[in-house]
N, CA and C of each residue as an Amber inpcrd file, in Angstrom:
protein
   633
   2.2210000  14.8690000   2.8420000   2.2590000  14.2910000   4.0190000
   1.6210000  13.6560000   5.0260000   2.2670000  12.5560000   5.8790000
   1.8290000  11.5890000   6.5900000   1.8720000  11.7170000   7.9070000
   0.9040000  12.1390000   8.8200000   0.8630000  12.6040000   9.9230000
   0.5510000  11.4560000  10.6080000   1.6850000  10.4240000  11.8580000
   1.4960000   9.3120000  11.6490000   0.8800000   9.2790000  13.6820000
   0.0260000   8.4700000  14.6840000  -0.1210000   8.3350000  15.8510000
   1.4050000   7.2910000  16.4110000   2.1600000   7.6820000  17.5090000
   2.3600000   6.7870000  18.3880000   1.4100000   6.0360000  19.1260000
   1.0920000   4.4470000  18.3270000  -0.1150000   3.8350000  19.1180000
   0.3520000   2.2160000  18.9140000  -0.6480000   1.3780000  19.8480000
  -0.3220000   0.5490000  19.7650000  -1.7820000   0.0560000  18.7260000
  -1.6090000  -1.3940000  18.2400000  -2.7170000  -1.6650000  17.5090000
  -2.6980000  -3.6530000  17.8300000  -4.4420000  -3.4620000  18.1010000
  -4.0760000  -4.9000000  18.4890000  -5.5120000  -5.2820000  17.7880000
  -5.4820000  -6.7330000  16.5550000  -4.4750000  -7.0200000  16.8270000
  -2.9300000  -6.4370000  15.3700000  -2.1880000  -6.4410000  15.5280000
  -1.1510000  -6.0970000  14.7810000  -1.5040000  -5.8460000  13.3380000
  -0.9280000  -4.8800000  12.5170000  -0.6930000  -5.1750000  11.1770000
  -0.0900000  -6.6550000  10.6240000   0.8080000  -7.1940000  10.9690000
   1.4510000  -8.3210000  10.4690000   0.7220000  -9.5810000  10.9960000
  -0.1340000  -9.4690000  12.4740000  -0.6570000 -10.7330000  13.0560000
  -1.3440000 -10.4030000  11.6350000  -2.8080000  -9.5620000  11.5540000
  -3.7180000  -9.6170000  10.0170000  -2.9320000 -10.4150000   9.4030000
  -1.8820000  -9.7970000   8.7310000  -1.4400000 -10.6460000   7.2250000
  -0.3830000 -11.9160000   7.2790000  -0.3230000 -11.9960000   8.3040000
   0.0310000 -13.6920000   8.3350000  -1.2380000 -14.5330000   8.1930000
  -2.2150000 -14.2140000   8.5240000  -3.5260000 -14.6610000   9.0570000
  -4.1070000 -14.7730000   7.2000000  -3.7000000 -13.3770000   6.6480000
  -4.7800000 -13.7110000   5.4090000  -4.2050000 -13.5580000   4.5860000
  -2.5730000 -13.2050000   4.0080000  -1.7020000 -13.7030000   3.0220000
  -2.1700000 -14.9800000   2.3000000  -1.8960000 -16.7160000   3.1000000
  -1.5980000 -17.3390000   2.5710000  -2.6270000 -17.8270000   1.3350000
  -4.3000000 -16.9490000   1.5530000  -5.3720000 -17.1140000   0.5570000
  -5.0780000 -16.5450000  -0.4370000  -4.2050000 -15.5060000  -0.7710000
  -3.9470000 -14.7050000  -1.7020000  -3.1440000 -15.7540000  -3.0390000
  -3.8840000 -15.5960000  -4.1250000  -3.2550000 -15.9960000  -5.2980000
  -1.8590000 -15.3770000  -5.9260000  -1.2500000 -14.8160000  -5.2040000
  -0.2860000 -14.5490000  -5.2650000   1.2290000 -14.6520000  -4.6100000
   0.3420000 -15.2270000  -3.3970000   1.3150000 -15.2890000  -2.1770000
   2.7150000 -16.8180000  -2.7670000   3.5030000 -16.4500000  -2.3040000
   4.2570000 -17.8920000  -2.4340000   5.3690000 -17.5940000  -0.7360000
   4.5500000 -18.7110000  -0.5320000   5.2120000 -18.6840000   1.4360000
   4.7150000 -19.6370000   1.6230000   4.8970000 -19.9530000   2.8850000
   4.4070000 -20.9480000   3.8230000   3.3700000 -20.5510000   4.8160000
   2.4530000 -21.4390000   4.9360000   0.8440000 -20.5410000   5.5140000
   1.3790000 -21.0420000   7.4010000   1.0250000 -20.2470000   8.0140000
   0.4820000 -20.4780000   9.3680000   1.5880000 -19.8090000  10.1640000
   2.5960000 -19.3200000   8.9460000   3.8180000 -18.5240000  10.0940000
   3.7820000 -17.3270000  10.4060000   4.8170000 -16.7220000  10.6900000
   4.9100000 -15.4430000  10.9960000   5.5770000 -14.4590000  10.0210000
   4.8320000 -13.5240000   9.9310000   5.5690000 -12.7620000   8.5450000
   6.2290000 -11.4370000   9.2570000   7.2150000 -11.2410000   8.1670000
   8.4020000 -10.5430000   8.8050000   8.3680000  -8.6120000   8.0110000
   8.1850000  -7.2630000   8.8590000   8.4440000  -6.4620000   7.8650000
  10.0200000  -5.9470000   6.8460000   9.5480000  -5.7040000   5.7590000
  11.0360000  -5.4470000   5.3100000  11.3090000  -4.2900000   5.3230000
   9.3410000  -3.6410000   5.2030000   9.8430000  -1.5690000   4.8790000
   8.0700000  -1.4960000   4.7570000   7.9710000  -0.0390000   4.9690000
   6.7200000   0.1990000   4.0110000   7.0700000   1.6150000   3.7470000
   5.9460000   2.0830000   3.0630000   6.1250000   3.4320000   2.9380000
   4.4410000   3.9490000   2.4040000   4.0390000   5.4980000   2.4150000
   3.1600000   5.6650000   2.4180000   2.2470000   6.6070000   1.3100000
   1.3250000   7.1640000   1.3220000   0.9680000   7.9030000   0.4660000
  -0.3490000   8.8420000   1.3210000  -0.5310000   9.8890000   0.7310000
  -1.1770000  10.6680000   1.7210000  -2.5760000  10.7630000   0.6100000
  -3.7800000  10.8290000   1.9170000  -5.4790000  11.3990000   1.6710000
  -5.3420000  12.6820000   2.0350000  -6.1660000  13.2090000   0.3620000
  -6.1330000  14.5740000   0.7680000  -7.2550000  15.3890000   1.6430000
  -7.8040000  14.4870000   1.6570000  -9.3230000  14.4380000   2.6810000
  -8.8200000  14.4890000   3.8460000  -7.3320000  13.3770000   4.4600000
  -7.1590000  13.2800000   5.5950000  -8.2840000  11.9120000   6.6760000
  -9.1410000  11.6220000   5.2090000 -10.0130000  10.5710000   6.2360000
  -9.4750000   8.9020000   6.3340000  -8.4810000   8.1270000   5.1540000
  -7.9890000   7.3800000   4.9770000  -6.5880000   6.9990000   5.1620000
  -6.1420000   6.0840000   5.7600000  -4.6220000   5.7810000   5.8800000
  -4.5150000   4.9740000   4.7580000  -3.5170000   5.2590000   4.2710000
  -2.7050000   4.5670000   2.7450000  -1.0870000   4.2600000   3.2350000
  -1.0400000   2.9240000   3.4600000   0.3850000   2.0280000   3.7630000
   0.4820000   1.1570000   2.9360000   2.1010000   1.1320000   2.1760000
   2.2930000  -0.2770000   1.3720000   3.0330000  -0.9720000   2.6280000
   3.1300000  -2.3580000   2.8660000   4.1910000  -2.8340000   3.4180000
   4.7260000  -3.9170000   2.8220000   6.2630000  -3.8580000   2.3490000
   6.5150000  -5.1390000   1.7590000   7.2320000  -6.2960000   2.6590000
   6.4330000  -7.5490000   3.1550000   6.7540000  -8.6260000   4.2910000
   7.1140000  -9.9330000   3.5210000   7.8810000 -10.5300000   4.1060000
   8.3320000 -11.6500000   3.7130000   7.8120000 -12.5160000   4.5090000
   7.7610000 -13.9490000   4.4340000   7.0070000 -15.0090000   5.3240000
   8.4220000 -15.9150000   4.9780000   9.1100000 -16.4600000   6.7480000
  10.0150000 -17.3330000   6.1030000  11.3350000 -17.0810000   5.2610000
  11.4510000 -17.7870000   4.6000000  12.4590000 -17.4790000   3.8370000
  11.9760000 -17.0840000   2.3500000  10.5160000 -17.0160000   2.2130000
  10.3280000 -17.0600000   0.6430000  10.3270000 -15.4970000   0.1570000
   9.6540000 -15.0850000  -1.2050000  10.5340000 -14.1620000  -1.9260000
   9.2870000 -12.5600000  -0.9470000  10.0740000 -11.4100000  -1.0390000
   9.2450000 -10.3910000  -0.3700000   8.0900000 -10.1170000  -1.1320000
   6.8400000  -9.7780000  -0.3190000   5.8080000  -9.2120000  -1.3780000
   5.1930000  -7.9110000  -0.7440000   4.4470000  -7.5100000  -2.1250000
   4.4510000  -6.2120000  -1.8270000   2.6620000  -5.7020000  -1.5550000
   2.3600000  -4.9120000  -0.4500000   0.8960000  -5.1200000  -0.2100000
   0.4930000  -3.3930000   0.0060000  -0.3190000  -3.2510000  -0.3530000
  -1.1070000  -1.6620000  -0.2780000  -2.5470000  -2.0460000   0.6970000
  -2.1530000  -1.0180000   1.4790000  -3.0220000  -1.4200000   2.9060000
  -3.8720000   0.0610000   3.1270000  -5.0490000   0.0930000   2.8790000
  -6.0740000   1.3640000   3.4800000  -6.8650000   0.9980000   4.8020000
  -6.5570000   2.2390000   5.9160000  -7.1690000   1.9320000   6.9600000
  -8.3430000   2.7690000   7.5060000  -9.7950000   2.1300000   7.3860000
 -10.7030000   2.9640000   7.0430000 -11.4040000   3.3260000   8.6650000
 -12.2590000   4.2090000   9.2080000 -12.8900000   4.1360000  10.2860000
 -14.5060000   3.6200000  10.2400000 -14.4360000   3.5010000   8.9360000
 -15.8530000   2.5690000   8.8010000 -15.6720000   1.3720000   7.5250000
 -16.5010000   0.4280000   7.6280000 -16.5860000  -0.3710000   6.6860000
 -16.7600000   0.5940000   5.0980000 -15.8200000   0.0810000   4.1180000
 -16.1490000   0.4900000   2.4680000 -17.0870000  -0.8200000   1.9670000
 -17.9660000   0.2520000   1.4880000 -19.0920000  -0.7600000   0.6940000
 -18.8440000  -1.1400000  -0.3310000 -19.0880000  -2.6960000  -0.4580000
 -19.1150000  -3.3950000  -1.6720000 -17.8150000  -4.1770000  -1.7630000
 -16.7320000  -4.1650000  -0.5780000 -15.3650000  -4.1070000  -0.0640000
 -15.0580000  -5.6550000   0.9070000 -16.0330000  -6.0650000   1.2090000
 -15.9210000  -7.5720000   1.7610000 -15.3750000  -8.4430000   1.8180000
 -14.9590000  -8.4730000   0.5320000 -14.2130000  -9.7590000   0.0100000
 -12.4480000  -9.3890000   0.0590000 -12.3730000  -7.7520000   0.5590000
 -10.8120000  -7.4710000   0.1870000 -10.2300000  -7.2240000   1.7000000
 -11.1630000  -7.6390000   2.5530000 -11.1060000  -6.6080000   4.0210000
 -10.0730000  -7.9110000   4.8130000  -9.0450000  -7.1890000   4.8800000
  -7.8370000  -7.8060000   5.4690000  -8.0580000  -8.0190000   6.9910000
  -8.9900000  -7.4390000   7.6780000  -9.3250000  -7.3350000   9.2930000
  -9.3310000  -6.3100000   9.4380000 -10.2680000  -6.0370000  11.0750000
 -10.0060000  -5.2630000  11.7010000  -9.0470000  -4.9000000  13.0530000
  -8.8080000  -3.9010000  13.2990000  -7.8080000  -3.7330000  14.6860000
  -8.3360000  -2.7350000  15.5590000  -7.8740000  -2.5760000  16.8880000
  -8.0800000  -1.7940000  17.2800000  -6.7460000  -0.8160000  17.7550000
  -7.2450000   0.3800000  17.3610000  -6.0250000   1.0760000  17.2960000
  -6.2400000   2.1930000  18.7180000  -5.5600000   2.1670000  19.1810000
  -5.2930000   2.6970000  20.9290000  -5.4200000   4.4320000  21.0450000
  -5.4300000   5.1060000  19.3260000  -5.5810000   6.5750000  19.5650000
  -6.8130000   7.0530000  18.8480000  -6.9320000   5.9040000  17.4050000
  -8.4200000   6.1240000  16.5720000  -9.4670000   5.3910000  16.9390000
  -9.3650000   4.4980000  18.1760000 -10.3910000   3.5230000  17.5050000
 -10.2480000   2.1230000  16.6680000 -11.1230000   1.8240000  16.3660000
 -11.3710000   0.1370000  15.0130000 -10.9880000   0.9130000  14.1780000
 -10.1790000  -0.0550000  13.1530000  -9.9440000   0.3750000  11.9970000
 -10.7440000  -0.4700000  11.3010000 -10.8840000  -0.4900000  10.2460000
 -11.4440000  -1.7030000   9.1180000 -10.1340000  -1.5820000   7.8810000
  -8.9420000  -2.8980000   8.0340000  -8.1570000  -2.8360000   7.2620000
  -8.8250000  -3.5010000   5.9620000  -7.6750000  -2.5420000   4.3630000
  -8.2410000  -3.2340000   3.5390000  -7.2570000  -3.6720000   2.3050000
  -7.0770000  -4.7010000   2.0220000  -6.1710000  -4.8020000   0.3720000
  -6.2380000  -3.4300000  -0.4340000  -5.6590000  -3.1690000  -0.2300000
  -5.6720000  -1.4880000  -0.8740000  -6.2740000  -1.0210000  -2.4980000
  -5.4080000  -2.2030000  -3.3870000  -6.0270000  -2.2140000  -4.5840000
  -7.5580000  -2.2090000  -5.1410000  -8.5220000  -2.4730000  -3.8430000
 -10.2440000  -1.9970000  -4.1330000 -10.2120000  -0.7400000  -3.8730000
  -9.6850000  -0.0970000  -2.8990000 -10.0430000   1.1490000  -2.2860000
  -9.7930000   2.4710000  -3.4020000 -10.4880000   3.5020000  -3.5460000
 -10.3550000   4.4860000  -4.5270000  -9.6340000   5.1580000  -4.0640000
  -9.2610000   5.5790000  -2.9910000  -8.5870000   6.4190000  -2.3090000
  -7.2400000   6.0200000  -2.3680000  -6.8360000   4.4690000  -2.3750000
  -5.3160000   4.2540000  -2.9620000  -5.0970000   4.1340000  -4.0750000
  -6.1990000   3.8530000  -5.6600000  -6.0950000   3.8010000  -6.1650000
  -5.5790000   5.6250000  -7.1210000  -6.7790000   6.3930000  -6.5130000
  -5.8580000   7.8780000  -6.8320000  -4.9150000   8.4880000  -6.4920000
  -4.6210000   7.5770000  -5.1280000  -2.8860000   8.5950000  -4.6370000
  -2.2940000   7.6510000  -5.5980000  -2.2070000   6.1420000  -5.5460000
  -0.7000000   5.4720000  -6.5700000  -0.9650000   6.3140000  -7.6360000
  -2.0840000   6.4700000  -8.7990000  -1.8470000   7.0080000  -9.7110000
  -1.6050000   8.5000000  -9.5550000  -1.8220000   9.2700000  -8.8270000
  -1.3180000  10.6410000  -8.8660000   0.7110000  10.6390000  -8.2290000
   0.8760000   9.8530000  -7.5590000   2.4490000   9.2590000  -7.3500000
   3.2010000   9.1560000  -8.4410000   2.4690000   8.3030000  -9.4870000
   3.2780000   7.6540000 -10.6130000   3.5940000   9.0380000 -11.4140000
   2.4730000   8.6630000 -12.0790000   2.0980000   9.8060000 -12.9270000
   2.7250000  11.2870000 -12.5160000   3.0010000  11.9530000 -11.4690000
   3.2960000  12.7900000 -11.5170000   4.9720000  13.3560000 -10.9750000
   5.1910000  11.9320000 -10.4730000   6.4600000  11.9110000  -9.8580000
   6.3470000  11.9570000  -8.6960000   5.5440000  12.3110000  -7.7250000
   5.8860000  12.7160000  -6.5130000   6.1460000  11.7150000  -5.3890000
   6.0590000  10.4870000  -5.5670000   6.0150000   9.4230000  -5.2040000
   5.8250000   9.4690000  -3.4050000   6.4970000   8.7450000  -2.8870000
   5.8900000   8.5270000  -1.0960000   5.4370000   9.8870000  -0.5110000
   4.8860000   9.4710000   0.2840000   4.2270000  10.8970000   1.2310000
   5.8510000  11.4150000   2.4680000   5.6660000  12.1840000   2.7940000
   7.0890000  12.0490000   4.2380000   6.1200000  11.6990000   5.0340000
   6.9680000  11.1540000   6.5050000   6.0790000  10.9590000   7.2130000
   6.4170000  11.5120000   8.7140000   5.6090000  11.6780000   9.8390000
   6.1900000  12.8590000  11.0660000   4.7640000  12.0310000  11.9450000
   5.8960000  11.9080000  12.7620000   5.5300000  12.0170000  13.9670000
   4.5220000  13.2670000  14.9130000   4.1280000  13.4240000  15.0190000
   3.7130000  14.7750000  16.3180000   4.1880000  14.4680000  18.1520000
   5.0850000  15.1170000  18.8560000   5.4960000  14.5610000  20.0170000
   5.8110000  15.9620000  20.5390000   4.8800000  15.9060000  21.9810000
   4.5250000  17.3190000  22.4010000   4.3740000  18.6870000  21.5850000
   3.2390000  18.6790000  20.3610000   3.2410000  20.1000000  19.8870000
   3.9060000  20.1120000  18.7700000   5.5370000  19.3230000  18.5410000
   6.2160000  19.7340000  17.6160000   5.9650000  18.2280000  17.0130000
   6.7620000  18.4700000  15.1910000   6.2380000  17.5850000  14.1620000
   7.9260000  16.8640000  13.8900000   8.0950000  15.2070000  14.2920000
   9.2200000  14.8830000  14.0220000   9.2230000  14.4900000  12.6200000
  10.5050000  14.2140000  12.0840000  10.4580000  12.6610000  10.8510000
  10.8630000  11.6980000  10.8550000   9.9460000  11.2220000  10.1590000
  10.3820000   9.7910000  10.5280000  11.1260000   9.1090000   9.4240000
  12.0570000   8.6920000   9.6130000  12.8300000   8.3360000   8.0950000
  12.1480000   7.0410000   7.7120000  11.9490000   7.3530000   6.1870000
  11.3720000   6.3190000   5.6720000  11.7940000   4.7190000   5.7710000
  11.8130000   3.9650000   5.6780000  12.5950000   2.2710000   5.5380000
  12.2890000   1.7460000   4.1050000  11.3270000   2.2710000   2.9650000
  11.5200000   2.1510000   1.8600000  11.9440000   3.0850000   1.0960000
  12.4090000   3.6540000  -0.1910000  12.9430000   4.7300000  -0.8040000
  12.4260000   4.4040000  -2.0970000  11.4770000   5.2290000  -2.7900000
  10.3900000   5.3900000  -3.8450000  10.6890000   6.3650000  -5.1310000
  10.7040000   6.1080000  -6.1310000  10.9280000   7.1500000  -6.9940000
   9.5500000   6.6890000  -8.2700000   9.6830000   7.1450000  -8.8060000
   8.6280000   7.4330000 -10.0260000   8.9690000   8.2520000 -11.3110000
   8.5540000   7.6500000 -12.7630000   9.1970000   8.0260000 -13.8350000
   8.3430000   9.5670000 -14.0740000   7.0420000  10.0660000 -13.0560000
   6.3190000  10.5800000 -14.2400000   7.0220000  12.0470000 -14.0770000
   5.7880000  13.0380000 -14.7760000   6.6740000  14.3120000 -14.6760000
   5.6220000  15.1130000 -13.5170000   5.9450000  16.0240000 -13.1890000
   5.3060000  16.8630000 -11.9660000   4.5130000  17.8560000 -12.8470000
   4.5440000  18.2130000 -14.0530000   3.5570000  18.8350000 -14.5880000
   2.6210000  18.1650000 -15.4890000   2.7260000  16.6050000 -14.8990000
   1.2780000  16.2180000 -15.9090000  -0.2600000  15.7100000 -15.0530000
  -1.1600000  15.9820000 -16.3540000  -2.2360000  16.0980000 -15.6710000
  -2.4880000  14.5270000 -15.7520000  -3.7630000  14.8410000 -14.2380000
  -3.8210000  13.1590000 -13.4980000  -5.5670000  13.4310000 -13.8950000
  -5.9900000  12.4580000 -14.6230000  -7.7710000  12.8210000 -14.7130000
  -8.1220000  11.9620000 -13.1310000  -9.2270000  12.4870000 -12.7300000
  -9.8580000  11.9290000 -11.4210000  -9.9900000  10.9190000 -11.9010000
  -9.8650000   9.9930000 -10.8580000  -9.4650000   8.1680000 -10.7730000
 -11.2440000   7.9050000 -10.7880000 -11.9250000   8.6640000  -9.9240000
 -13.4110000   7.7950000  -9.8340000 -13.4680000   6.8090000  -8.9610000
 -14.1200000   6.0390000  -9.4800000 -14.2710000   4.5400000  -8.5820000
 -13.5350000   3.3370000  -9.0700000 -13.2480000   2.3680000  -8.3850000
 -12.4990000   1.1220000  -8.9690000 -13.4260000   0.4030000  -9.5810000
 -13.3070000   0.1770000 -10.6290000 -14.1950000  -0.7020000 -11.5220000
 -14.4880000  -2.1420000 -11.9590000 -13.0680000  -2.4360000 -12.1330000
 -12.7710000  -4.0080000 -11.5160000 -11.1870000  -4.3860000 -11.2070000
 -11.0360000  -5.4530000 -10.5600000  -9.5060000  -5.5630000  -9.7930000
  -9.5340000  -7.2020000 -10.6400000  -8.2590000  -7.4460000 -11.2010000
  -8.2300000  -8.8000000 -11.6580000  -6.6610000  -8.9620000 -10.2700000
  -6.8080000  -9.7570000  -9.5550000  -5.8790000 -10.1800000  -8.5870000
  -5.2690000 -11.6380000  -8.7520000  -3.9890000 -11.3870000  -9.8330000
  -3.3330000 -12.6860000  -9.7460000  -1.8180000 -12.6450000  -9.4180000
  -0.8570000 -12.4310000  -9.8890000   0.6770000 -12.5260000  -9.7410000
   1.2300000 -11.0990000  -9.5790000   0.4060000  -9.9130000 -10.7300000
   0.1600000  -8.9830000 -10.7940000  -1.3240000  -8.5110000 -10.4160000
  -1.2930000  -7.5620000  -9.8710000  -2.6030000  -6.9450000  -9.6030000
  -3.4740000  -6.0470000 -10.4240000  -4.1640000  -6.3500000 -11.3370000
  -4.5180000  -5.1690000 -12.4310000  -5.7910000  -4.1830000 -11.6330000
  -5.5000000  -2.9650000 -11.6060000  -6.8360000  -1.9670000 -11.2840000
  -7.5400000  -1.1510000 -12.3530000  -8.6620000  -1.3820000 -12.8310000
  -8.9940000  -0.7340000 -13.9090000 -10.0000000   0.1100000 -13.1390000
 -10.2000000   1.6540000 -13.4480000 -10.6050000   2.7970000 -13.2370000
 -11.1470000   3.5550000 -14.6320000 -12.1810000   4.8710000 -14.0550000
 -12.7710000   5.5280000 -15.2160000 -11.9220000   5.8660000 -16.6790000
 -10.7440000   6.1560000 -15.7550000  -9.4760000   6.7790000 -16.5700000
  -8.1690000   6.6510000 -16.5310000  -7.8560000   5.5890000 -15.5990000
  -6.6300000   5.1910000 -15.2380000  -6.3040000   3.2780000 -15.0130000
  -5.6500000   3.0780000 -15.9170000  -4.9730000   1.6800000 -15.1810000
  -4.1460000   1.5580000 -14.4550000  -3.9000000   0.7190000 -13.4970000
  -2.7890000   0.4150000 -12.7420000  -2.2850000  -0.9170000 -12.1360000
  -1.4460000  -1.2040000 -11.9210000  -0.5250000  -2.6350000 -12.2960000
   0.2460000  -2.6260000 -10.8880000  -0.2580000  -3.6280000  -9.9030000
   0.5550000  -3.2270000  -8.6740000   1.6290000  -4.7220000  -8.7670000
   2.7470000  -4.7280000  -8.6330000   3.6430000  -6.0390000  -8.6150000
   3.7640000  -6.6110000  -7.5260000   3.1000000  -7.9140000  -6.9040000
   2.7480000  -8.1620000  -5.8190000   4.1990000  -8.8730000  -5.0140000
   5.5420000  -9.4420000  -5.8280000   6.7770000 -10.0000000  -5.5640000
   7.7860000  -9.6180000  -6.6980000   7.8790000  -8.2340000  -6.0800000
   8.8630000  -7.1710000  -6.4520000  10.4900000  -7.6610000  -6.4460000
  10.9800000  -7.9130000  -7.6430000  12.0000000  -8.2710000  -7.7980000
  12.4060000 -10.0430000  -7.9830000  11.3150000 -10.0640000  -8.2550000
  11.4340000 -11.9880000  -8.5470000  11.2240000 -12.1570000 -10.2100000
  11.1720000 -11.2760000 -11.1650000  11.3280000 -11.1600000 -12.5280000
   9.8580000 -11.1200000 -13.2160000   9.8790000 -10.8400000 -15.0640000
   8.5480000 -10.8180000 -15.3870000   7.9890000  -9.9800000 -14.7760000
   8.5850000  -8.3620000 -14.3200000   7.6110000  -7.2140000 -13.8190000
   7.5660000  -6.0150000 -14.9820000   7.8810000  -6.4490000 -16.4400000
   7.5820000  -5.6740000 -16.5440000   6.0110000  -5.4690000 -17.8300000
   5.2760000  -3.9430000 -17.7540000   4.0620000  -3.5700000 -18.2160000
   3.9120000  -2.3330000 -18.9030000   3.1320000  -1.8760000 -19.5520000
   3.2420000  -0.4760000 -20.0200000   2.8980000   0.9200000 -19.5840000
   3.4410000   1.6560000 -19.4540000   3.0960000   2.9330000 -18.3220000
   4.1270000   3.3600000 -17.6220000   3.9490000   4.2660000 -16.8410000
   4.7790000   5.2610000 -15.9620000   5.0770000   4.0550000 -14.8280000
   6.3470000   4.0880000 -14.4420000   6.6040000   3.2300000 -13.3760000
   7.1400000   3.5850000 -11.7950000   6.6840000   3.0730000 -10.6760000
   7.0520000   3.4810000  -9.3870000   7.5460000   1.9980000  -9.1400000
   8.9040000   2.7770000  -8.7350000   9.5600000   1.7240000  -8.5120000
  10.5580000   1.9190000  -6.6970000  11.1310000   0.8120000  -6.7050000
  11.1580000   1.5850000  -5.1450000  12.7700000   0.4460000  -4.6460000
  13.6390000   0.5230000  -3.4220000  14.5420000  -0.4240000  -2.7800000
  14.2580000  -0.2540000  -1.3980000  14.8980000  -1.2660000  -0.9320000
  14.8780000  -1.3610000   0.9240000  15.9650000  -2.3470000   0.9570000
  16.1840000  -2.1410000   2.7620000  17.3980000  -2.6880000   3.0510000
  16.7030000  -3.8660000   2.6610000  18.0480000  -5.2960000   2.3000000
  18.4480000  -6.3990000   1.4470000  18.2690000  -6.2460000   0.2420000
  17.6510000  -5.0220000  -0.4300000  17.4410000  -5.0770000  -1.8860000
  18.2990000  -3.5580000  -2.3190000  19.3640000  -4.3030000  -2.8070000
  20.2800000  -2.6810000  -3.1220000  20.1820000  -2.4310000  -4.4070000
  19.3360000  -3.1830000  -5.4830000  18.8000000  -2.2900000  -6.8460000
  17.3830000  -2.0440000  -6.0920000  16.8260000  -0.7240000  -7.2250000
  15.4990000  -0.3890000  -7.4280000  15.0040000  -1.0130000  -8.6830000
  14.1080000  -1.5630000  -7.8630000  12.7760000  -2.5480000  -8.9780000
  11.1090000  -1.7890000  -9.0230000  10.8200000  -2.3480000  -9.8480000
   9.1730000  -1.8890000 -10.1460000   8.5310000  -2.2820000  -8.8970000
   7.7630000  -1.6430000  -8.6000000   6.4090000  -1.4950000  -7.7990000
   4.9830000  -1.2940000  -8.0450000   5.2160000  -0.6770000  -9.1770000
   3.2540000  -0.4590000  -9.1860000   3.8960000   0.5730000 -11.1590000
   2.5880000   0.2600000 -11.8200000   2.4300000   0.9730000 -13.0850000
   1.3290000   1.6630000 -13.1710000   1.3480000   2.4610000 -13.8390000
   0.4280000   3.5140000 -14.3910000   0.3900000   3.8230000 -15.7840000
  -1.0410000   3.8540000 -16.2580000  -1.1240000   4.5300000 -17.6740000
  -2.3880000   4.6740000 -17.8530000  -2.8960000   6.2610000 -18.2370000
  -4.2590000   6.9280000 -18.5270000  -4.5790000   6.3380000 -20.1680000
  -6.1860000   6.1360000 -19.7690000  -7.0180000   5.5840000 -20.4880000
  -7.2790000   6.3960000 -22.1170000
């Protein structure tokens, strides 16, 4: 379950991404323009400390890009090169926004979602003491089995950030597809797939396999 706040961000997530995306090796779109969200989905941090959101964005008429983000209340040690930016959250204060692929909390959540087939977290707003469901804008499914063992992921040991981003941990290897639906997405392992408005068929988003 992901409990969300009705809040404002300055700068917004899309403002941060518009400045950050053009320098990524996997970005295929015009630099300097606005980016638009095509949808998003979330995972849950069991400790309740780190926000985990994956946004699908598009710049002009370019392809859709798949961007995992984590939101933290303090800097992540050793991850300066993966910082998307900082933003002021009207409820939570300053948040450090990272490319999730370097964040061990994201790696653990992604591995669990894929390997167990649990997929995305349900999203809720709390309004006047009641929880209201937020309808997802991306539908995510995973091939894993509910009773599958999931090893402790531990630290992220290495990240190879190319057309597909490879995440190596002590126990699990993960692949994040950066331009879903653009072809050449096959990889070994259990698959997380999704679809959204404008993407009528389900396409691979990420893969996981235990080492």
